[in-house]
XYZ file of C-alpha atoms in Angstrom:
300
model
C -20.149 -34.470 -15.514
C -21.638 -32.442 -12.705
C -25.287 -31.643 -13.355
C -26.070 -29.584 -10.251
C -24.286 -26.456 -9.017
C -24.730 -23.917 -6.254
C -22.957 -20.752 -7.352
C -22.081 -18.579 -4.383
C -21.050 -14.918 -4.534
C -19.946 -12.952 -1.480
C -20.108 -9.224 -2.192
C -18.981 -6.112 -0.370
C -19.156 -2.599 -1.777
C -19.382 -3.793 -5.374
C -21.828 -4.319 -8.223
C -22.323 -7.921 -9.321
C -25.241 -7.703 -11.766
C -23.294 -8.376 -14.968
C -21.422 -11.304 -13.414
C -24.617 -12.905 -12.097
C -26.391 -12.525 -15.445
C -23.542 -14.205 -17.330
C -23.283 -17.034 -14.796
C -27.043 -17.496 -15.061
C -26.889 -17.569 -18.871
C -24.126 -20.161 -18.915
C -25.928 -22.403 -16.419
C -29.065 -22.358 -18.530
C -27.008 -23.028 -21.646
C -25.463 -26.107 -19.988
C -28.890 -27.401 -19.007
C -27.925 -28.109 -15.392
C -29.882 -27.685 -12.178
C -28.491 -24.618 -10.452
C -28.958 -21.863 -7.934
C -27.092 -18.607 -7.531
C -26.877 -17.154 -4.025
C -25.441 -13.678 -3.537
C -24.679 -12.501 -0.002
C -23.886 -8.859 0.662
C -21.591 -8.833 3.676
C -22.789 -5.678 5.385
C -21.800 -3.083 2.767
C -21.570 0.354 4.355
C -22.608 2.066 1.136
C -26.193 0.883 0.772
C -26.391 2.108 -2.821
C -24.520 -1.050 -3.848
C -27.094 -3.156 -2.031
C -29.995 -1.475 -3.790
C -28.435 -1.501 -7.249
C -27.709 -5.230 -6.950
C -31.379 -5.985 -6.303
C -31.928 -6.350 -10.050
C -30.543 -9.884 -9.813
C -33.610 -10.942 -7.806
C -35.612 -10.817 -11.045
C -33.703 -13.827 -12.385
C -35.071 -17.320 -11.645
C -33.014 -19.488 -9.281
C -31.256 -16.433 -7.823
C -31.377 -15.526 -4.149
C -30.020 -12.303 -2.673
C -29.075 -12.287 1.007
C -28.316 -9.030 2.795
C -26.331 -9.210 6.016
C -26.716 -6.303 8.422
C -23.325 -6.874 10.017
C -20.047 -7.734 8.323
C -19.168 -11.391 8.942
C -15.725 -11.209 7.361
C -14.316 -13.057 4.373
C -14.336 -16.427 6.130
C -17.690 -16.102 7.835
C -19.631 -15.064 4.744
C -18.274 -17.989 2.719
C -19.119 -20.462 5.470
C -22.644 -19.038 5.594
C -23.060 -19.407 1.836
C -21.885 -23.032 1.977
C -24.455 -23.814 4.652
C -27.213 -22.135 2.645
C -26.391 -24.033 -0.561
C -28.655 -26.907 -1.600
C -26.506 -28.757 -4.146
C -23.505 -31.056 -3.745
C -21.096 -28.901 -5.777
C -20.308 -25.285 -4.923
C -18.690 -22.651 -7.123
C -17.412 -19.596 -5.267
C -16.933 -16.375 -7.238
C -15.971 -13.012 -5.799
C -18.675 -10.520 -6.636
C -16.257 -7.901 -7.978
C -14.851 -10.158 -10.707
C -15.980 -10.246 -14.349
C -16.606 -13.152 -16.694
C -15.298 -13.187 -20.267
C -14.758 -16.955 -20.270
C -17.630 -18.449 -22.336
C -16.969 -21.994 -21.067
C -16.596 -21.128 -17.384
C -19.522 -23.214 -16.096
C -19.002 -26.071 -18.551
C -15.331 -26.367 -17.621
C -16.176 -26.764 -13.946
C -18.933 -29.266 -14.704
C -16.477 -31.432 -16.652
C -13.427 -31.052 -14.390
C -12.209 -33.818 -12.073
C -11.416 -33.167 -8.422
C -13.125 -32.335 -5.151
C -11.452 -28.896 -4.864
C -10.578 -27.082 -8.089
C -9.104 -23.611 -8.446
C -9.740 -21.935 -11.792
C -7.439 -18.934 -11.447
C -7.901 -15.377 -12.633
C -6.731 -13.120 -15.417
C -6.593 -9.429 -16.256
C -9.520 -8.097 -18.267
C -7.825 -6.586 -21.302
C -11.074 -5.633 -23.013
C -11.091 -2.256 -21.303
C -8.648 0.598 -21.608
C -5.569 0.027 -19.464
C -5.889 1.910 -16.164
C -3.298 4.659 -15.951
C -1.078 4.965 -12.891
C -3.059 2.296 -11.024
C -0.911 0.351 -8.557
C -3.244 -2.650 -8.298
C -3.300 -3.049 -12.065
C 0.494 -2.886 -12.305
C 0.830 -5.375 -9.445
C -1.571 -7.890 -10.992
C -0.127 -7.440 -14.463
C 3.376 -8.104 -13.149
C 2.301 -11.516 -11.842
C -0.075 -12.413 -14.659
C 2.199 -15.164 -15.968
C 2.111 -16.934 -12.600
C -1.659 -17.403 -12.691
C -1.737 -20.081 -15.384
C -2.519 -23.586 -14.127
C 0.871 -24.978 -15.134
C 2.595 -22.571 -12.740
C 0.057 -22.983 -9.953
C 0.360 -26.764 -9.992
C 3.964 -26.443 -8.832
C 2.679 -25.236 -5.451
C -0.971 -26.324 -5.364
C -1.666 -25.378 -1.745
C 0.169 -22.058 -1.805
C -1.270 -20.703 -5.070
C -4.938 -20.826 -4.136
C -7.373 -17.937 -3.852
C -11.015 -17.752 -2.902
C -11.954 -15.575 -5.878
C -12.820 -18.539 -8.107
C -13.011 -22.182 -7.060
C -15.205 -25.259 -7.069
C -15.545 -27.460 -4.005
C -17.645 -30.351 -2.826
C -20.100 -29.057 -0.239
C -19.227 -31.769 2.296
C -15.603 -30.574 2.306
C -16.683 -27.008 3.079
C -18.960 -28.204 5.861
C -16.302 -30.460 7.389
C -13.452 -27.972 6.870
C -14.906 -24.451 6.987
C -12.845 -21.318 6.629
C -11.304 -20.241 9.930
C -13.474 -17.414 11.246
C -10.661 -16.023 13.364
C -9.687 -14.309 10.123
C -11.928 -11.299 10.576
C -9.897 -8.865 8.513
C -8.603 -8.805 4.970
C -6.040 -11.345 3.836
C -4.722 -14.908 4.184
C -7.919 -16.790 5.025
C -7.487 -18.564 1.677
C -3.839 -19.390 2.364
C -4.730 -20.871 5.753
C -7.555 -22.911 4.218
C -5.081 -24.350 1.734
C -2.953 -25.414 4.685
C -5.952 -27.095 6.351
C -6.756 -29.030 3.189
C -3.150 -30.180 2.908
C -3.136 -31.369 6.509
C -6.281 -33.389 5.812
C -5.009 -34.942 2.612
C -7.435 -33.080 0.346
C -5.826 -32.213 -2.967
C -6.366 -28.865 -4.729
C -6.515 -29.344 -8.494
C -5.651 -26.420 -10.780
C -7.177 -25.725 -14.180
C -7.243 -22.763 -16.548
C -10.796 -21.524 -15.998
C -10.337 -17.893 -15.060
C -12.514 -15.110 -13.865
C -11.165 -11.678 -14.700
C -10.129 -8.561 -12.843
C -11.928 -5.676 -14.504
C -12.207 -3.000 -11.835
C -9.122 -1.938 -9.911
C -9.435 0.000 -6.674
C -7.677 3.355 -6.398
C -4.154 3.545 -5.015
C -4.985 4.672 -1.445
C -7.538 1.869 -1.074
C -5.137 -0.767 -2.404
C -2.361 0.362 -0.057
C -4.746 0.314 2.913
C -5.933 -3.205 2.005
C -2.319 -4.328 1.696
C -1.522 -2.925 5.135
C -4.555 -4.699 6.575
C -3.459 -7.996 5.033
C 0.034 -7.576 6.511
C -1.445 -7.031 9.954
C -3.400 -10.261 9.420
C -0.208 -12.045 8.406
C 1.483 -10.801 11.559
C -1.413 -12.062 13.675
C -1.166 -15.569 12.215
C 2.521 -15.737 11.358
C 3.230 -18.767 13.537
C 0.651 -20.749 11.561
C 1.620 -19.469 8.107
C 5.415 -19.635 8.153
C 5.663 -22.227 5.370
C 3.067 -20.431 3.245
C 4.449 -16.904 2.954
C 7.536 -15.714 1.118
C 7.456 -12.517 3.143
C 7.618 -14.490 6.388
C 10.521 -16.535 5.077
C 12.376 -13.369 4.113
C 11.670 -11.812 7.518
C 13.013 -14.853 9.329
C 16.116 -14.747 7.147
C 16.695 -11.103 8.045
C 16.179 -11.989 11.684
C 18.938 -14.598 11.492
C 21.330 -11.878 10.373
C 20.032 -9.431 13.021
C 18.809 -7.002 10.353
C 15.247 -6.447 11.541
C 16.119 -3.407 13.720
C 17.653 -1.761 10.648
C 14.543 -2.460 8.556
C 12.345 -1.157 11.346
C 14.446 2.010 11.547
C 14.147 2.414 7.775
C 10.379 2.285 8.109
C 10.448 5.093 10.626
C 12.624 7.275 8.409
C 11.518 6.676 4.810
C 8.169 4.855 4.869
C 6.011 7.952 4.652
C 7.665 9.351 1.496
C 7.370 5.911 -0.100
C 3.732 5.610 0.923
C 3.070 9.047 -0.523
C 4.429 7.831 -3.831
C 2.295 4.671 -3.723
C -0.991 6.476 -3.141
C -0.124 9.204 -5.652
C -0.414 9.493 -9.414
C 2.906 7.865 -10.329
C 3.370 4.830 -8.066
C 6.495 2.698 -8.474
C 5.978 -1.039 -8.160
C 9.454 -1.758 -6.784
C 8.757 0.740 -3.981
C 5.575 -1.182 -3.200
C 7.594 -4.352 -2.497
C 10.006 -2.409 -0.291
C 7.128 -0.799 1.565
C 5.463 -4.159 2.208
C 8.612 -5.533 3.819
C 9.212 -2.437 5.942
C 5.578 -2.200 7.022
C 5.407 -5.864 8.018
C 8.658 -5.715 9.984
C 7.483 -2.536 11.714
C 4.202 -4.178 12.726
C 5.987 -7.352 13.821
C 8.605 -5.534 15.865
C 6.019 -3.350 17.577
C 3.490 -6.048 18.462
C 3.937 -7.040 22.121
C 3.254 -10.747 21.596
C 6.041 -10.921 19.022
C 8.724 -9.588 21.277
């Protein structure tokens, strides 16, 4: 039984007050020593920063405000260094918490790195015509621990996990990952190389707020550019890379690249519109990645 926790929340352009209050309540209910540290990673919209200040009224809560964006790796490394306790729980600030045993489950779980997973918040009205919601809902069955345990290093995300502080200090997130995407996948690879096992349990946080379609498509494009940048190091950890290499073996990449040039914009228009089609999203991801790959000088 863990009796001390540092709960660490990186935030960017989101409100985290409800999440922090529920985490705080559960920690007090468990009777453990705890701290909650929230770090705003240079949000451009300062209204989020100001509205989150309410959390400073809670005991054992610290709110850090970064002037410059450190990136998804850098802000987590900073939080780990700032933490005082041996066990760290990382929660993305834009998640919600409907799980009444969230803190207790982590306190009682065995393992030095434990991923709790995430679920879809079904307490609210289903978002209409929202691509992110449809995407997450389509894969909801894969987020249970039984599925994740089949590929423990591949099915890991930074949105919700517990880790021993010494592991984070010795094996920090790679800060070359400045942009959105794949810093968690690469960290899973680092842990595997160092013989550190990732345990999987059903202890989810929930998606409650889904970004609009243009924002989700832009984030997806950014993540694919990140994947292209680090493709040599992530080959075994990406189904999209494996598919791309297969197409390359059959000399089909020029055809996919040509398809991007001819039909990508109509598809993208559908995806950011009011009636996005999920199957078109998968096609667009492949075409966009191949286009970026084929038009990056270092990949030629």
